[in-house]
GROMACS .gro file of C-alpha atoms in nm:
model
  188
    1MET     CA    1   0.000   0.000   0.000
    2HIS     CA    2   0.126   0.346  -0.085
    3ILE     CA    3   0.000   0.669   0.069
    4THR     CA    4  -0.043   0.992  -0.122
    5ALA     CA    5  -0.024   1.327   0.050
    6SER     CA    6  -0.028   1.682  -0.073
    7THR     CA    7   0.305   1.849  -0.009
    8ARG     CA    8   0.108   2.129   0.161
    9LYS     CA    9   0.008   1.877   0.431
   10LEU     CA   10   0.364   1.776   0.519
   11GLY     CA   11   0.541   1.936   0.814
   12THR     CA   12   0.912   2.016   0.789
   13TYR     CA   13   1.152   1.884   1.054
   14VAL     CA   14   1.530   1.887   1.102
   15GLY     CA   15   1.724   1.595   1.245
   16THR     CA   16   2.031   1.375   1.214
   17HIS     CA   17   2.118   1.023   1.101
   18THR     CA   18   2.429   0.898   1.285
   19GLN     CA   19   2.602   0.569   1.218
   20VAL     CA   20   2.672   0.369   1.534
   21GLY     CA   21   2.968   0.132   1.532
   22PRO     CA   22   3.156  -0.013   1.236
   23SER     CA   23   3.003  -0.123   0.906
   24THR     CA   24   2.978  -0.491   0.818
   25SER     CA   25   3.074  -0.569   0.458
   26VAL     CA   26   2.849  -0.792   0.250
   27PRO     CA   27   3.040  -1.007  -0.004
   28LEU     CA   28   2.939  -0.936  -0.365
   29GLY     CA   29   3.172  -1.172  -0.551
   30PRO     CA   30   3.361  -1.015  -0.845
   31ASN     CA   31   3.298  -0.648  -0.774
   32VAL     CA   32   3.513  -0.443  -1.014
   33THR     CA   33   3.353  -0.346  -1.345
   34GLU     CA   34   3.530  -0.307  -1.680
   35SER     CA   35   3.507   0.071  -1.638
   36GLY     CA   36   3.698   0.050  -1.308
   37ASN     CA   37   3.401   0.105  -1.076
   38THR     CA   38   3.396  -0.097  -0.754
   39LEU     CA   39   3.065  -0.231  -0.624
   40VAL     CA   40   3.029  -0.264  -0.246
   41ALA     CA   41   2.754  -0.340   0.004
   42GLN     CA   42   2.752  -0.294   0.380
   43LEU     CA   43   2.524  -0.322   0.681
   44ASN     CA   44   2.507  -0.042   0.937
   45ASN     CA   45   2.339   0.048   1.263
   46ALA     CA   46   2.228   0.409   1.306
   47ILE     CA   47   2.025   0.645   1.524
   48LEU     CA   48   1.777   0.908   1.404
   49LYS     CA   49   1.742   1.216   1.627
   50GLY     CA   50   1.571   1.551   1.595
   51ALA     CA   51   1.228   1.710   1.566
   52GLY     CA   52   1.093   1.458   1.312
   53LEU     CA   53   1.158   1.084   1.305
   54THR     CA   54   1.352   0.948   1.601
   55GLY     CA   55   1.462   0.592   1.663
   56LYS     CA   56   1.708   0.312   1.606
   57ILE     CA   57   1.812   0.143   1.284
   58THR     CA   58   1.950  -0.190   1.403
   59VAL     CA   59   2.079  -0.490   1.208
   60VAL     CA   60   1.948  -0.817   1.352
   61ALA     CA   61   2.193  -1.106   1.304
   62GLY     CA   62   2.045  -1.387   1.095
   63ALA     CA   63   1.759  -1.175   0.956
   64PRO     CA   64   1.713  -1.167   0.577
   65LEU     CA   65   1.938  -0.909   0.410
   66GLY     CA   66   1.763  -0.570   0.397
   67SER     CA   67   1.488  -0.661   0.644
   68THR     CA   68   1.657  -0.495   0.944
   69GLY     CA   69   1.908  -0.218   0.999
   70GLU     CA   70   2.059  -0.026   0.711
   71VAL     CA   71   2.188  -0.186   0.392
   72VAL     CA   72   2.391   0.037   0.159
   73VAL     CA   73   2.488  -0.061  -0.195
   74ALA     CA   74   2.742   0.172  -0.354
   75THR     CA   75   2.937   0.220  -0.675
   76ILE     CA   76   3.281   0.366  -0.605
   77HIS     CA   77   3.412   0.544  -0.914
   78PRO     CA   78   3.781   0.555  -1.012
   79ASP     CA   79   3.806   0.921  -0.901
   80GLY     CA   80   3.698   0.822  -0.547
   81SER     CA   81   3.344   0.960  -0.570
   82GLN     CA   82   3.053   0.724  -0.519
   83SER     CA   83   2.683   0.689  -0.579
   84PHE     CA   84   2.466   0.477  -0.352
   85GLU     CA   85   2.125   0.351  -0.251
   86ALA     CA   86   2.034   0.266   0.106
   87LEU     CA   87   1.740   0.097   0.273
   88ASP     CA   88   1.688   0.183   0.640
   89ASN     CA   89   1.445  -0.009   0.861
   90CYS     CA   90   1.379   0.197   1.172
   91ALA     CA   91   1.195   0.129   1.498
   92CYS     CA   92   1.080   0.491   1.503
   93ARG     CA   93   0.865   0.748   1.677
   94PHE     CA   94   0.696   1.051   1.525
   95HIS     CA   95   0.446   1.287   1.694
   96GLY     CA   96   0.361   1.039   1.969
   97HIS     CA   97   0.319   0.743   1.731
   98LYS     CA   98   0.561   0.452   1.710
   99GLY     CA   99   0.614   0.178   1.456
  100THR     CA  100   0.844   0.047   1.187
  101VAL     CA  101   0.947   0.282   0.908
  102ALA     CA  102   1.124   0.188   0.584
  103ILE     CA  103   1.331   0.463   0.424
  104MET     CA  104   1.485   0.448   0.074
  105ALA     CA  105   1.778   0.686   0.026
  106TYR     CA  106   1.962   0.782  -0.292
  107GLY     CA  107   2.282   0.984  -0.284
  108ARG     CA  108   2.634   1.068  -0.391
  109THR     CA  109   2.959   1.125  -0.210
  110SER     CA  110   3.208   1.354  -0.384
  111LYS     CA  111   3.575   1.264  -0.415
  112ASN     CA  112   3.624   1.523  -0.135
  113GLY     CA  113   3.393   1.325   0.098
  114VAL     CA  114   3.079   1.543   0.085
  115THR     CA  115   2.762   1.331   0.091
  116LYS     CA  116   2.423   1.459  -0.032
  117GLY     CA  117   2.101   1.301  -0.143
  118LEU     CA  118   1.731   1.246  -0.089
  119PHE     CA  119   1.510   0.987   0.074
  120LEU     CA  120   1.153   0.861   0.056
  121ILE     CA  121   0.939   0.709   0.329
  122THR     CA  122   0.820   0.378   0.185
  123SER     CA  123   0.661   0.228   0.495
  124GLY     CA  124   0.287   0.240   0.433
  125GLY     CA  125   0.079  -0.064   0.514
  126ALA     CA  126  -0.027  -0.317   0.772
  127GLY     CA  127   0.219  -0.438   1.033
  128ARG     CA  128   0.390  -0.100   1.065
  129GLY     CA  129   0.222   0.003   1.392
  130GLY     CA  130   0.122   0.363   1.454
  131LEU     CA  131   0.334   0.478   1.158
  132ALA     CA  132   0.155   0.263   0.898
  133THR     CA  133   0.031   0.573   0.714
  134LEU     CA  134   0.340   0.790   0.752
  135ALA     CA  135   0.413   0.971   0.426
  136GLY     CA  136   0.714   1.181   0.345
  137TRP     CA  137   1.045   1.258   0.185
  138GLY     CA  138   1.355   1.458   0.264
  139THR     CA  139   1.714   1.550   0.192
  140PHE     CA  140   2.041   1.472   0.366
  141SER     CA  141   2.388   1.623   0.369
  142SER     CA  142   2.717   1.572   0.550
  143VAL     CA  143   2.811   1.941   0.515
  144GLY     CA  144   2.897   2.082   0.859
  145GLN     CA  145   2.847   1.746   1.034
  146ARG     CA  146   3.099   1.526   1.213
  147ALA     CA  147   3.208   1.201   1.043
  148GLY     CA  148   2.930   0.942   1.033
  149THR     CA  149   2.648   1.197   1.074
  150LEU     CA  150   2.411   1.334   0.812
  151ARG     CA  151   2.185   1.637   0.859
  152LEU     CA  152   1.826   1.555   0.761
  153VAL     CA  153   1.550   1.787   0.643
  154GLU     CA  154   1.231   1.579   0.660
  155HIS     CA  155   0.887   1.656   0.515
  156LEU     CA  156   0.643   1.425   0.697
  157ALA     CA  157   0.277   1.364   0.784
  158ILE     CA  158   0.079   1.081   0.936
  159THR     CA  159  -0.213   1.053   0.702
  160GLY     CA  160  -0.426   0.853   0.946
  161ARG     CA  161  -0.674   0.575   0.885
  162GLY     CA  162  -0.873   0.767   0.629
  163GLY     CA  163  -0.818   1.056   0.867
  164GLN     CA  164  -0.656   1.390   0.853
  165ALA     CA  165  -0.297   1.503   0.820
  166ALA     CA  166  -0.195   1.825   0.986
  167GLY     CA  167  -0.560   1.932   1.019
  168GLY     CA  168  -0.634   1.907   0.647
  169PRO     CA  169  -0.879   1.696   0.451
  170ALA     CA  170  -0.858   1.317   0.449
  171LEU     CA  171  -0.575   1.172   0.243
  172ARG     CA  172  -0.638   0.867   0.030
  173ALA     CA  173  -0.442   0.550  -0.028
  174PHE     CA  174  -0.259   0.540  -0.360
  175GLY     CA  175  -0.395   0.255  -0.574
  176GLY     CA  176  -0.070   0.198  -0.762
  177MET     CA  177   0.066   0.273  -1.106
  178SER     CA  178  -0.170   0.039  -1.294
  179GLY     CA  179  -0.446   0.301  -1.287
  180LEU     CA  180  -0.232   0.544  -1.483
  181ASN     CA  181  -0.242   0.331  -1.799
  182ARG     CA  182  -0.614   0.268  -1.809
  183ASN     CA  183  -0.846   0.388  -2.082
  184PRO     CA  184  -1.083   0.643  -1.919
  185ALA     CA  185  -1.349   0.575  -2.182
  186SER     CA  186  -1.365   0.205  -2.088
  187GLY     CA  187  -1.431   0.271  -1.720
  188ARG     CA  188  -1.158   0.013  -1.632
   0.00000   0.00000   0.00000
């Protein structure tokens, strides 16, 4: 299930994402491409703090890859810069609600070590606790932060069970992409 929300309904919050402890490498097999890029994957634990989402991102030993903690898959380019995708699974709190939140992040790190990117909250649906209808997105940056910490700017709302977000009208569940390709004349 996906949740749609007007950007006017999202509140803006500032926080941090801080890695806790060392990364654990995930073996990828042959990981150097013909163009000289190196492919890597790692598991991390982290903590979210601030005015928006707060909580722990913790890898659980023996759990399926990507189902707990943070998994990062990166391409390290010959010049030392890298591009990456990350999936964070957080036991989080937001505005008095708690539950599991999945966050997809996409970013780049320059050859000088500056990391920037954006993330999407992808956690809608049953089994997510009080954050089942959390909707949002945000940006992150390492500029001005200590090593291992990213500054977050989050745009978030709990859409509620057919309820209201930030005092606005009810937000509806997104029915998926299949509805975008239908023929309006056919009624299907």
